[in-house]
PDB file of C-alpha atoms and ligand atoms in Angstrom:
ATOM      1  CA  MET A  44       7.289 117.175  86.437  1.00 38.00           C
ATOM      2  CA  ASN A  45      10.984 117.619  86.079  1.00 40.00           C
ATOM      3  CA  THR A  46      12.033 116.140  82.746  1.00 39.00           C
ATOM      4  CA  THR A  47      15.745 116.843  83.105  1.00 41.00           C
ATOM      5  CA  LYS A  48      17.514 113.559  82.551  1.00 45.00           C
ATOM      6  CA  THR A  49      19.889 112.744  85.366  1.00 45.00           C
ATOM      7  CA  ASN A  50      23.333 111.968  84.114  1.00 55.00           C
ATOM      8  CA  LYS A  51      24.018 108.270  84.435  1.00 67.00           C
ATOM      9  CA  LEU A  52      26.783 107.932  81.941  1.00 74.00           C
ATOM     10  CA  ASP A  53      28.302 104.471  82.005  1.00 81.00           C
ATOM     11  CA  LEU A  54      31.995 105.310  81.776  1.00 79.00           C
ATOM     12  CA  ASN A  55      33.038 101.679  81.910  1.00 80.00           C
ATOM     13  CA  LEU A  56      31.013 100.989  78.792  1.00 80.00           C
ATOM     14  CA  ILE A  57      32.958 103.654  76.899  1.00 79.00           C
ATOM     15  CA  LYS A  58      36.259 102.441  78.337  1.00 76.00           C
ATOM     16  CA  SER A  59      35.642  98.876  77.208  1.00 78.00           C
ATOM     17  CA  HIS A  60      34.560 100.128  73.785  1.00 75.00           C
ATOM     18  CA  VAL A  61      37.867 101.979  73.351  1.00 74.00           C
ATOM     19  CA  LEU A  62      39.864  99.113  74.758  1.00 70.00           C
ATOM     20  CA  ASN A  63      38.262  96.702  72.288  1.00 69.00           C
ATOM     21  CA  ALA A  64      38.479  98.994  69.296  1.00 68.00           C
ATOM     22  CA  LEU A  65      41.834 100.677  69.857  1.00 72.00           C
ATOM     23  CA  LEU A  66      43.567  98.570  72.491  1.00 69.00           C
ATOM     24  CA  MET A  67      44.489 101.510  74.622  1.00 74.00           C
ATOM     25  CA  PRO A  68      43.691 102.724  78.132  1.00 75.00           C
ATOM     26  CA  THR A  69      41.205 105.564  78.363  1.00 81.00           C
ATOM     27  CA  ARG A  70      40.350 108.215  80.881  1.00 84.00           C
ATOM     28  CA  ILE A  71      37.071 110.060  80.557  1.00 87.00           C
ATOM     29  CA  VAL A  72      36.735 113.467  82.123  1.00 89.00           C
ATOM     30  CA  LEU A  73      33.275 114.963  82.280  1.00 88.00           C
ATOM     31  CA  CYS A  74      33.403 118.713  82.577  1.00 88.00           C
ATOM     32  CA  ALA A  75      31.665 121.973  81.825  1.00 89.00           C
ATOM     33  CA  ARG A  76      32.309 122.164  78.120  1.00 90.00           C
ATOM     34  CA  LYS A  77      30.199 122.066  74.983  1.00 91.00           C
ATOM     35  CA  THR A  78      32.098 119.671  72.747  1.00 93.00           C
ATOM     36  CA  ILE A  79      34.016 116.421  73.034  1.00 93.00           C
ATOM     37  CA  ALA A  80      37.814 116.598  72.750  1.00 93.00           C
ATOM     38  CA  ILE A  81      40.493 113.916  72.823  1.00 91.00           C
ATOM     39  CA  ILE A  82      44.207 113.913  73.474  1.00 88.00           C
ATOM     40  CA  ILE A  83      46.808 111.209  73.962  1.00 85.00           C
ATOM     41  CA  ASN A  84      49.097 111.877  76.899  1.00 79.00           C
ATOM     42  CA  ASP A  85      52.763 110.895  77.277  1.00 67.00           C
ATOM     43  CA  ALA A  86      51.808 107.667  79.034  1.00 67.00           C
ATOM     44  CA  GLY A  87      49.868 106.609  75.926  1.00 72.00           C
ATOM     45  CA  GLU A  88      46.468 107.050  77.544  1.00 79.00           C
ATOM     46  CA  LEU A  89      43.556 108.389  75.563  1.00 86.00           C
ATOM     47  CA  ILE A  90      42.002 111.260  77.490  1.00 89.00           C
ATOM     48  CA  VAL A  91      38.455 112.107  76.496  1.00 90.00           C
ATOM     49  CA  ARG A  92      36.962 115.355  77.750  1.00 93.00           C
ATOM     50  CA  ALA A  93      33.224 115.539  77.319  1.00 92.00           C
ATOM     51  CA  PRO A  94      30.253 117.629  78.401  1.00 93.00           C
ATOM     52  CA  LYS A  95      28.380 116.274  81.414  1.00 88.00           C
ATOM     53  CA  ASN A  96      25.133 115.694  79.547  1.00 88.00           C
ATOM     54  CA  VAL A  97      26.556 113.726  76.643  1.00 88.00           C
ATOM     55  CA  SER A  98      25.515 110.133  75.858  1.00 88.00           C
ATOM     56  CA  GLU A  99      27.780 107.070  75.735  1.00 86.00           C
ATOM     57  CA  LYS A 100      26.831 106.708  72.087  1.00 88.00           C
ATOM     58  CA  SER A 101      28.028 110.202  71.137  1.00 89.00           C
ATOM     59  CA  ILE A 102      31.343 109.636  72.883  1.00 89.00           C
ATOM     60  CA  CYS A 103      31.865 106.241  71.238  1.00 88.00           C
ATOM     61  CA  ASN A 104      30.904 107.640  67.824  1.00 90.00           C
ATOM     62  CA  PHE A 105      33.285 110.539  68.271  1.00 91.00           C
ATOM     63  CA  ILE A 106      36.116 108.174  69.168  1.00 89.00           C
ATOM     64  CA  ASN A 107      35.301 105.975  66.164  1.00 87.00           C
ATOM     65  CA  GLN A 108      35.428 108.978  63.851  1.00 90.00           C
ATOM     66  CA  LYS A 109      38.832 109.928  65.231  1.00 90.00           C
ATOM     67  CA  ALA A 110      40.212 106.388  65.221  1.00 87.00           C
ATOM     68  CA  ASN A 111      42.708 106.978  62.414  1.00 86.00           C
ATOM     69  CA  TRP A 112      44.059 110.094  64.069  1.00 88.00           C
ATOM     70  CA  ILE A 113      44.325 108.286  67.421  1.00 86.00           C
ATOM     71  CA  ILE A 114      46.220 105.370  65.883  1.00 82.00           C
ATOM     72  CA  LYS A 115      48.587 107.709  64.028  1.00 82.00           C
ATOM     73  CA  LYS A 116      49.318 109.745  67.163  1.00 82.00           C
ATOM     74  CA  ARG A 117      49.873 106.671  69.217  1.00 79.00           C
ATOM     75  CA  THR A 118      52.285 105.185  66.675  1.00 75.00           C
ATOM     76  CA  GLU A 119      54.273 108.432  66.745  1.00 74.00           C
ATOM     77  CA  LEU A 120      54.330 108.320  70.515  1.00 74.00           C
ATOM     78  CA  ILE A 121      55.613 104.739  70.630  1.00 69.00           C
ATOM     79  CA  LYS A 122      58.285 105.569  68.065  1.00 65.00           C
ATOM     80  CA  ASN A 123      59.442 108.548  70.110  1.00 69.00           C
ATOM     81  CA  ASN A 124      59.295 106.735  73.365  1.00 71.00           C
ATOM     82  CA  ARG A 125      62.804 105.664  74.236  1.00 74.00           C
ATOM     83  CA  PRO A 126      62.726 103.078  76.984  1.00 76.00           C
ATOM     84  CA  SER A 127      64.930 103.475  80.052  1.00 88.00           C
ATOM     85  CA  LEU A 128      68.204 101.619  79.877  1.00 93.00           C
ATOM     86  CA  LYS A 129      68.055  98.187  81.489  1.00 92.00           C
ATOM     87  CA  LEU A 130      71.811  97.574  81.358  1.00 95.00           C
ATOM     88  CA  ASP A 131      71.133  93.843  81.502  1.00 92.00           C
ATOM     89  CA  GLY A 132      73.403  92.830  78.625  1.00 91.00           C
ATOM     90  CA  SER A 133      70.634  93.043  76.034  1.00 89.00           C
ATOM     91  CA  ASN A 134      71.312  94.910  72.810  1.00 88.00           C
ATOM     92  CA  GLU A 135      71.163  98.514  74.035  1.00 91.00           C
ATOM     93  CA  HIS A 136      72.471 101.838  72.751  1.00 91.00           C
ATOM     94  CA  ILE A 137      72.939 105.281  74.154  1.00 94.00           C
ATOM     95  CA  SER A 138      73.042 108.492  72.183  1.00 92.00           C
ATOM     96  CA  LEU A 139      75.766 111.012  73.102  1.00 94.00           C
ATOM     97  CA  LEU A 140      76.091 114.362  71.301  1.00 93.00           C
ATOM     98  CA  GLY A 141      74.062 112.846  68.476  1.00 89.00           C
ATOM     99  CA  ASP A 142      76.147 109.687  68.027  1.00 89.00           C
ATOM    100  CA  GLU A 143      74.867 106.225  68.927  1.00 90.00           C
ATOM    101  CA  PHE A 144      77.054 104.053  71.156  1.00 93.00           C
ATOM    102  CA  LYS A 145      76.539 100.354  71.712  1.00 94.00           C
ATOM    103  CA  ILE A 146      76.544  99.455  75.398  1.00 96.00           C
ATOM    104  CA  ILE A 147      78.850  96.621  76.382  1.00 97.00           C
ATOM    105  CA  LEU A 148      78.910  95.333  79.958  1.00 97.00           C
ATOM    106  CA  ILE A 149      82.311  94.324  81.294  1.00 97.00           C
ATOM    107  CA  GLU A 150      83.382  92.335  84.386  1.00 96.00           C
ATOM    108  CA  SER A 151      85.400  95.125  85.991  1.00 94.00           C
ATOM    109  CA  GLY A 152      87.281  98.324  85.308  1.00 94.00           C
ATOM    110  CA  ARG A 153      86.080 101.808  84.525  1.00 95.00           C
ATOM    111  CA  VAL A 154      83.429 103.165  82.181  1.00 97.00           C
ATOM    112  CA  LYS A 155      85.096 103.971  78.877  1.00 96.00           C
ATOM    113  CA  LYS A 156      84.063 105.095  75.434  1.00 96.00           C
ATOM    114  CA  VAL A 157      85.976 103.490  72.575  1.00 96.00           C
ATOM    115  CA  ASP A 158      84.952 103.941  68.925  1.00 93.00           C
ATOM    116  CA  ASN A 159      81.211 103.305  68.741  1.00 92.00           C
ATOM    117  CA  CYS A 160      80.982 101.431  72.036  1.00 96.00           C
ATOM    118  CA  ILE A 161      80.668 102.386  75.645  1.00 97.00           C
ATOM    119  CA  TYR A 162      81.998  99.835  78.143  1.00 98.00           C
ATOM    120  CA  ILE A 163      80.344  99.704  81.563  1.00 98.00           C
ATOM    121  CA  PRO A 164      81.287  97.486  84.549  1.00 97.00           C
ATOM    122  CA  LYS A 165      78.447  95.100  85.425  1.00 95.00           C
ATOM    123  CA  ASP A 166      78.307  95.875  89.144  1.00 94.00           C
ATOM    124  CA  ASN A 167      76.232  98.956  89.876  1.00 95.00           C
ATOM    125  CA  ALA A 168      76.157  99.714  86.163  1.00 96.00           C
ATOM    126  CA  HIS A 169      73.465 102.408  86.363  1.00 96.00           C
ATOM    127  CA  ALA A 170      75.304 104.434  89.013  1.00 96.00           C
ATOM    128  CA  LYS A 171      78.611 104.081  87.180  1.00 97.00           C
ATOM    129  CA  LEU A 172      77.149 105.169  83.869  1.00 97.00           C
ATOM    130  CA  LYS A 173      75.415 108.130  85.545  1.00 96.00           C
ATOM    131  CA  ALA A 174      78.658 109.240  87.184  1.00 97.00           C
ATOM    132  CA  TYR A 175      80.440 108.971  83.834  1.00 97.00           C
ATOM    133  CA  LEU A 176      77.750 110.985  82.032  1.00 97.00           C
ATOM    134  CA  MET A 177      77.745 113.595  84.782  1.00 97.00           C
ATOM    135  CA  LYS A 178      81.507 114.117  84.409  1.00 97.00           C
ATOM    136  CA  PHE A 179      81.248 114.162  80.619  1.00 97.00           C
ATOM    137  CA  ALA A 180      78.369 116.676  80.778  1.00 98.00           C
ATOM    138  CA  LYS A 181      80.203 118.937  83.226  1.00 98.00           C
ATOM    139  CA  LYS A 182      83.165 119.325  80.922  1.00 98.00           C
ATOM    140  CA  TYR A 183      81.252 119.493  77.647  1.00 98.00           C
ATOM    141  CA  LEU A 184      78.464 121.849  78.759  1.00 98.00           C
ATOM    142  CA  SER A 185      80.769 124.199  80.719  1.00 98.00           C
ATOM    143  CA  ASP A 186      83.187 124.505  77.785  1.00 98.00           C
ATOM    144  CA  ARG A 187      80.439 124.919  75.188  1.00 98.00           C
ATOM    145  CA  THR A 188      78.550 127.509  77.266  1.00 98.00           C
ATOM    146  CA  LYS A 189      81.735 129.557  77.615  1.00 98.00           C
ATOM    147  CA  GLU A 190      82.424 129.293  73.889  1.00 98.00           C
ATOM    148  CA  ILE A 191      78.916 130.437  72.910  1.00 98.00           C
ATOM    149  CA  ALA A 192      78.793 133.173  75.577  1.00 98.00           C
ATOM    150  CA  ASP A 193      82.164 134.541  74.464  1.00 98.00           C
ATOM    151  CA  TYR A 194      81.109 134.476  70.825  1.00 97.00           C
ATOM    152  CA  PHE A 195      77.927 136.479  71.499  1.00 97.00           C
ATOM    153  CA  ASN A 196      79.531 138.544  74.243  1.00 97.00           C
ATOM    154  CA  LEU A 197      77.157 137.376  76.979  1.00 97.00           C
ATOM    155  CA  LYS A 198      78.014 137.185  80.680  1.00 97.00           C
ATOM    156  CA  TYR A 199      76.869 134.520  83.142  1.00 98.00           C
ATOM    157  CA  LYS A 200      77.903 133.649  86.679  1.00 98.00           C
ATOM    158  CA  SER A 201      78.347 129.886  86.669  1.00 98.00           C
ATOM    159  CA  VAL A 202      77.341 126.589  85.076  1.00 98.00           C
ATOM    160  CA  SER A 203      76.145 123.705  87.271  1.00 98.00           C
ATOM    161  CA  ILE A 204      75.144 120.247  86.171  1.00 98.00           C
ATOM    162  CA  ARG A 205      72.166 118.604  87.898  1.00 96.00           C
ATOM    163  CA  SER A 206      70.175 115.440  87.295  1.00 93.00           C
ATOM    164  CA  SER A 207      66.757 116.985  86.681  1.00 90.00           C
ATOM    165  CA  THR A 208      64.293 114.851  84.780  1.00 86.00           C
ATOM    166  CA  THR A 209      61.844 117.700  84.253  1.00 86.00           C
ATOM    167  CA  ARG A 210      63.892 120.445  82.626  1.00 92.00           C
ATOM    168  CA  TRP A 211      66.864 120.585  80.300  1.00 96.00           C
ATOM    169  CA  GLY A 212      68.189 123.816  81.725  1.00 96.00           C
ATOM    170  CA  SER A 213      67.416 126.904  83.757  1.00 96.00           C
ATOM    171  CA  CYS A 214      68.870 130.321  84.471  1.00 97.00           C
ATOM    172  CA  GLY A 215      68.586 131.912  87.916  1.00 95.00           C
ATOM    173  CA  TYR A 216      68.130 135.581  88.720  1.00 94.00           C
ATOM    174  CA  LYS A 217      71.827 135.970  89.381  1.00 96.00           C
ATOM    175  CA  ASN A 218      72.584 134.361  86.008  1.00 97.00           C
ATOM    176  CA  THR A 219      73.609 131.018  87.426  1.00 98.00           C
ATOM    177  CA  ILE A 220      72.932 128.496  84.676  1.00 98.00           C
ATOM    178  CA  ASN A 221      71.918 124.887  85.369  1.00 97.00           C
ATOM    179  CA  PHE A 222      71.707 121.987  82.955  1.00 98.00           C
ATOM    180  CA  THR A 223      70.673 118.404  83.466  1.00 97.00           C
ATOM    181  CA  TYR A 224      73.450 115.974  82.527  1.00 97.00           C
ATOM    182  CA  LYS A 225      70.843 114.235  80.356  1.00 96.00           C
ATOM    183  CA  LEU A 226      71.238 117.046  77.838  1.00 97.00           C
ATOM    184  CA  ILE A 227      74.343 115.358  76.385  1.00 97.00           C
ATOM    185  CA  MET A 228      72.086 112.583  75.078  1.00 95.00           C
ATOM    186  CA  CYS A 229      70.668 115.112  72.587  1.00 94.00           C
ATOM    187  CA  PRO A 230      72.228 116.087  69.236  1.00 92.00           C
ATOM    188  CA  ILE A 231      74.797 118.928  69.326  1.00 94.00           C
ATOM    189  CA  LYS A 232      72.440 121.390  67.609  1.00 93.00           C
ATOM    190  CA  VAL A 233      69.778 120.787  70.278  1.00 95.00           C
ATOM    191  CA  ILE A 234      72.356 121.206  73.067  1.00 97.00           C
ATOM    192  CA  ASP A 235      73.472 124.491  71.498  1.00 97.00           C
ATOM    193  CA  TYR A 236      69.861 125.632  71.413  1.00 97.00           C
ATOM    194  CA  ILE A 237      69.370 124.938  75.137  1.00 98.00           C
ATOM    195  CA  ILE A 238      72.629 126.761  75.923  1.00 98.00           C
ATOM    196  CA  ILE A 239      71.550 129.725  73.758  1.00 98.00           C
ATOM    197  CA  HIS A 240      68.099 129.633  75.400  1.00 98.00           C
ATOM    198  CA  GLU A 241      69.554 129.812  78.917  1.00 98.00           C
ATOM    199  CA  LEU A 242      72.158 132.410  77.954  1.00 98.00           C
ATOM    200  CA  SER A 243      69.353 134.554  76.500  1.00 98.00           C
ATOM    201  CA  HIS A 244      67.723 134.477  79.924  1.00 97.00           C
ATOM    202  CA  THR A 245      70.722 136.395  81.288  1.00 97.00           C
ATOM    203  CA  ILE A 246      69.234 139.354  79.352  1.00 97.00           C
ATOM    204  CA  GLU A 247      65.500 138.523  79.216  1.00 96.00           C
ATOM    205  CA  LYS A 248      64.048 136.801  82.267  1.00 95.00           C
ATOM    206  CA  ASN A 249      60.924 135.594  80.481  1.00 95.00           C
ATOM    207  CA  HIS A 250      59.676 133.929  77.308  1.00 95.00           C
ATOM    208  CA  SER A 251      58.455 137.105  75.603  1.00 96.00           C
ATOM    209  CA  ALA A 252      58.629 137.878  71.892  1.00 97.00           C
ATOM    210  CA  LYS A 253      61.747 139.908  72.704  1.00 97.00           C
ATOM    211  CA  PHE A 254      63.318 136.833  74.273  1.00 97.00           C
ATOM    212  CA  TYR A 255      62.620 134.671  71.215  1.00 97.00           C
ATOM    213  CA  ALA A 256      63.860 137.423  68.906  1.00 97.00           C
ATOM    214  CA  ARG A 257      67.149 137.279  70.797  1.00 97.00           C
ATOM    215  CA  VAL A 258      67.285 133.469  70.579  1.00 98.00           C
ATOM    216  CA  SER A 259      66.482 133.682  66.871  1.00 97.00           C
ATOM    217  CA  SER A 260      69.268 136.220  66.276  1.00 97.00           C
ATOM    218  CA  MET A 261      71.717 133.657  67.665  1.00 97.00           C
ATOM    219  CA  MET A 262      70.111 130.569  66.100  1.00 96.00           C
ATOM    220  CA  PRO A 263      67.708 131.471  63.281  1.00 95.00           C
ATOM    221  CA  ASP A 264      66.379 127.906  62.926  1.00 93.00           C
ATOM    222  CA  TYR A 265      65.975 127.271  66.674  1.00 95.00           C
ATOM    223  CA  LYS A 266      62.461 125.904  66.064  1.00 93.00           C
ATOM    224  CA  VAL A 267      63.992 122.771  64.550  1.00 90.00           C
ATOM    225  CA  ALA A 268      65.649 122.124  67.913  1.00 92.00           C
ATOM    226  CA  GLU A 269      62.430 122.859  69.810  1.00 93.00           C
ATOM    227  CA  LYS A 270      60.533 120.432  67.610  1.00 87.00           C
ATOM    228  CA  TRP A 271      63.178 117.764  68.181  1.00 88.00           C
ATOM    229  CA  LEU A 272      62.898 118.237  71.944  1.00 90.00           C
ATOM    230  CA  LYS A 273      59.136 117.977  71.759  1.00 85.00           C
ATOM    231  CA  THR A 274      59.163 114.679  69.908  1.00 81.00           C
ATOM    232  CA  ASN A 275      62.144 113.214  71.805  1.00 85.00           C
ATOM    233  CA  LYS A 276      61.402 114.333  75.346  1.00 82.00           C
ATOM    234  CA  SER A 277      61.456 110.741  76.583  1.00 83.00           C
ATOM    235  CA  ILE A 278      65.250 110.810  76.140  1.00 87.00           C
ATOM    236  CA  ILE A 279      65.389 112.590  79.529  1.00 86.00           C
ATOM    237  CA  HIS A 280      64.245 109.333  81.181  1.00 85.00           C
ATOM    238  CA  VAL A 281      66.736 107.011  79.466  1.00 88.00           C
ATOM    239  CA  ILE A 282      69.037 107.065  82.494  1.00 90.00           C
TER     240      ILE A 282
HETATM  241 ZN1  LIG B 589      63.386 129.522  79.275  1.00 75.54          ZN
END
């Protein structure tokens, strides 16, 4: 007689357990592995990876044991999760080169930055703000890239500004450098790091130890900037 238990794991049971205990959505992935592992993804979902032959009880117990860690991680995630701008007249701010600007909607006119406020015409506000940021980014990032490249005696072909929501910058084989305009919503130090990172790719076309040694020679504490980008990556989706 074959005594192998067929796997009839009730995933919904586990999901409702997590939902009741931790109030968060869960995805359970059964795969060829020996232990249970959990992560929280950017969307705030709890992803549980478990061996195929595990019981509901072991999964639930594992989640219970990790509850404090899960709650802590999730709180961090919420804190770092900057919502997209609504531009609906509610109390909103935008960060530019590390400074916070209060957004004020106006009846007509042009987008303008005065003191700690940024004034945006109500009609088509998103498009107008984007166009303003694009222009601002073009000037700032082109000038700053030239400054840093000259200082370290590095050569590049051109700087273009895009609206990528997946990468802060890139460097092509012919040393054409691209940045997303969203980069100007980061602090100056972080912007400098991305510029230094892309300029380093004009010499090293990879992320080898040699590449990071070069980055480090130009910005010894570059890891601070990398850490900031890791915990603030949602800023790329603000507008
Ligand atoms: Zn790179």
